[in-house]
XYZ file of N, CA and C in Angstrom:
222
model
N 1.826 -127.107 -148.472
C 3.211 -126.883 -148.804
C 3.732 -127.985 -149.733
N 3.310 -129.221 -149.482
C 3.751 -130.325 -150.322
C 3.239 -130.221 -151.747
N 1.994 -129.717 -151.898
C 1.432 -129.546 -153.244
C 2.211 -128.501 -154.025
N 2.610 -127.439 -153.327
C 3.350 -126.375 -154.013
C 4.706 -126.863 -154.484
N 5.380 -127.649 -153.651
C 6.683 -128.185 -154.054
C 6.518 -129.140 -155.225
N 5.475 -129.973 -155.179
C 5.223 -130.901 -156.286
C 4.986 -130.149 -157.591
N 4.124 -129.129 -157.562
C 3.835 -128.402 -158.791
C 5.029 -127.570 -159.260
N 5.825 -127.075 -158.324
C 7.039 -126.360 -158.714
C 7.998 -127.294 -159.448
N 8.198 -128.494 -158.896
C 9.089 -129.453 -159.545
C 8.515 -129.958 -160.863
N 7.197 -130.105 -160.930
C 6.561 -130.491 -162.188
C 6.785 -129.420 -163.259
N 6.581 -128.165 -162.895
C 6.816 -127.075 -163.837
C 8.264 -126.986 -164.256
N 9.177 -127.200 -163.307
C 10.598 -127.172 -163.631
C 10.953 -128.290 -164.606
N 10.416 -129.472 -164.367
C 10.675 -130.593 -165.272
C 10.137 -130.349 -166.673
N 8.944 -129.790 -166.763
C 8.379 -129.485 -168.085
C 9.199 -128.428 -168.812
N 9.700 -127.435 -168.058
C 10.547 -126.426 -168.690
C 11.831 -127.036 -169.215
N 12.420 -127.946 -168.457
C 13.653 -128.603 -168.904
C 13.402 -129.387 -170.191
N 12.292 -130.122 -170.238
C 11.967 -130.895 -171.440
C 11.767 -129.960 -172.634
N 10.999 -128.883 -172.445
C 10.725 -127.964 -173.542
C 11.970 -127.269 -174.049
N 12.816 -126.772 -173.134
C 14.024 -126.074 -173.564
C 15.042 -127.027 -174.168
N 15.017 -128.292 -173.751
C 15.901 -129.276 -174.368
C 15.546 -129.455 -175.842
N 14.265 -129.554 -176.131
C 13.849 -129.684 -177.533
C 14.161 -128.421 -178.318
N 13.977 -127.265 -177.726
C 14.290 -126.023 -178.432
C 15.770 -125.958 -178.774
N 16.625 -126.370 -177.833
C 18.066 -126.365 -178.099
C 18.433 -127.426 -179.128
N 17.790 -128.601 -179.048
C 18.074 -129.633 -180.045
C 17.677 -129.191 -181.447
N 16.589 -128.463 -181.554
C 16.139 -128.005 -182.868
C 16.998 -126.866 -183.407
N 17.953 -126.349 -182.618
C 18.879 -125.361 -183.154
C 19.752 -125.943 -184.262
N 19.843 -127.269 -184.315
C 20.610 -127.914 -185.384
C 19.998 -127.648 -186.753
N 18.743 -127.251 -186.796
C 18.128 -126.917 -188.088
C 18.799 -125.716 -188.735
N 19.378 -124.835 -187.912
C 20.061 -123.666 -188.468
C 21.319 -124.065 -189.223
N 21.922 -125.181 -188.845
C 23.148 -125.607 -189.522
C 22.872 -126.276 -190.864
N 21.648 -126.720 -191.107
C 21.363 -127.383 -192.385
C 20.661 -126.463 -193.366
N 20.615 -125.160 -193.062
C 20.121 -124.224 -194.058
C 18.868 -123.466 -193.707
N 18.241 -123.736 -192.582
C 17.073 -122.951 -192.182
C 17.536 -121.571 -191.739
N 16.748 -120.547 -192.036
C 17.055 -119.241 -191.456
C 16.288 -119.101 -190.145
N 16.515 -117.991 -189.433
C 15.946 -117.850 -188.097
C 14.422 -117.801 -188.128
N 13.838 -117.156 -189.130
C 12.374 -117.097 -189.230
C 11.770 -118.479 -189.444
N 12.385 -119.292 -190.272
C 11.901 -120.652 -190.476
C 12.050 -121.484 -189.207
N 13.140 -121.246 -188.459
C 13.363 -121.963 -187.194
C 12.269 -121.621 -186.190
N 11.967 -120.331 -186.023
C 10.929 -119.920 -185.078
C 9.574 -120.461 -185.522
N 9.299 -120.427 -186.815
C 8.050 -120.968 -187.345
C 7.934 -122.467 -187.052
N 9.050 -123.185 -187.155
C 9.046 -124.616 -186.853
C 8.821 -124.848 -185.357
N 9.465 -124.043 -184.517
C 9.376 -124.207 -183.064
C 7.938 -123.971 -182.577
N 7.270 -122.955 -183.074
C 5.934 -122.653 -182.567
C 4.897 -123.672 -183.031
N 5.254 -124.524 -183.965
C 4.328 -125.550 -184.433
C 4.563 -126.914 -183.775
N 5.614 -127.052 -182.982
C 5.924 -128.316 -182.323
C 5.342 -128.324 -180.917
N 4.590 -129.384 -180.571
C 3.922 -129.449 -179.278
C 4.915 -129.589 -178.132
N 6.000 -130.335 -178.346
C 6.937 -130.545 -177.247
C 7.653 -129.268 -176.828
N 7.663 -128.264 -177.664
C 8.253 -126.978 -177.287
C 7.285 -126.162 -176.430
N 6.012 -126.494 -176.464
C 5.043 -125.820 -175.589
C 5.223 -126.212 -174.127
N 5.936 -127.313 -173.875
C 6.181 -127.713 -172.488
C 6.921 -126.631 -171.718
N 7.804 -125.897 -172.386
C 8.545 -124.847 -171.688
C 7.604 -123.727 -171.235
N 6.630 -123.378 -172.044
C 5.679 -122.328 -171.681
C 4.739 -122.822 -170.581
N 4.274 -124.060 -170.717
C 3.386 -124.629 -169.698
C 4.115 -124.734 -168.364
N 5.362 -125.191 -168.385
C 6.151 -125.291 -167.166
C 6.402 -123.938 -166.528
N 6.670 -122.921 -167.336
C 6.879 -121.578 -166.802
C 5.615 -121.047 -166.137
N 4.470 -121.292 -166.741
C 3.208 -120.848 -166.145
C 2.926 -121.566 -164.830
N 3.223 -122.860 -164.760
C 3.018 -123.603 -163.515
C 3.919 -123.046 -162.418
N 5.163 -122.752 -162.750
C 6.086 -122.195 -161.755
C 5.618 -120.831 -161.283
N 5.161 -119.996 -162.190
C 4.679 -118.663 -161.806
C 3.469 -118.787 -160.895
N 2.549 -119.695 -161.207
C 1.371 -119.870 -160.353
C 1.752 -120.372 -158.967
N 2.712 -121.296 -158.890
C 3.091 -121.802 -157.574
C 3.829 -120.760 -156.752
N 4.518 -119.858 -157.401
C 5.258 -118.842 -156.652
C 4.374 -117.703 -156.179
N 3.373 -117.341 -156.961
C 2.630 -116.132 -156.657
C 1.219 -116.346 -156.114
N 0.696 -117.563 -156.165
C -0.616 -117.809 -155.568
C -0.451 -118.069 -154.084
N -1.360 -117.526 -153.295
C -1.279 -117.704 -151.854
C -1.776 -119.095 -151.476
N -1.224 -119.628 -150.381
C -1.625 -120.930 -149.879
C -2.860 -120.818 -149.005
N -3.325 -121.958 -148.517
C -4.511 -121.971 -147.659
C -4.196 -121.427 -146.269
N -2.997 -121.716 -145.782
C -2.611 -121.340 -144.431
C -1.816 -120.033 -144.483
N -2.211 -119.040 -143.704
C -1.522 -117.758 -143.740
C -0.224 -117.774 -142.952
N 0.013 -118.832 -142.158
C 1.258 -118.970 -141.430
C 2.327 -119.668 -142.248
N 2.008 -119.987 -143.465
C 2.899 -120.735 -144.325
C 4.000 -119.817 -144.847
N 5.196 -120.345 -144.965
C 6.300 -119.603 -145.550
C 6.184 -119.749 -147.065
N 6.165 -118.639 -147.772
C 6.059 -118.677 -149.233
C 7.406 -118.959 -149.836
N 7.412 -119.840 -150.817
C 8.667 -120.185 -151.494
C 9.057 -119.019 -152.385
């Protein structure tokens, strides 16, 4: 149970970091980038991948079964 909570919080933290960078990079739209250029820039930045990695970690912690069958699933 402790491992699941740790990985859930780790995934949540990574998602927060990734989405923070995505929102910060929205300022590129104000200096003349169009939406296609913005998306192209976002998919090339590694720190924006944290949101996808964090989402995958959260999904795995929510849907993978634990070792103990008496465990309450989060």
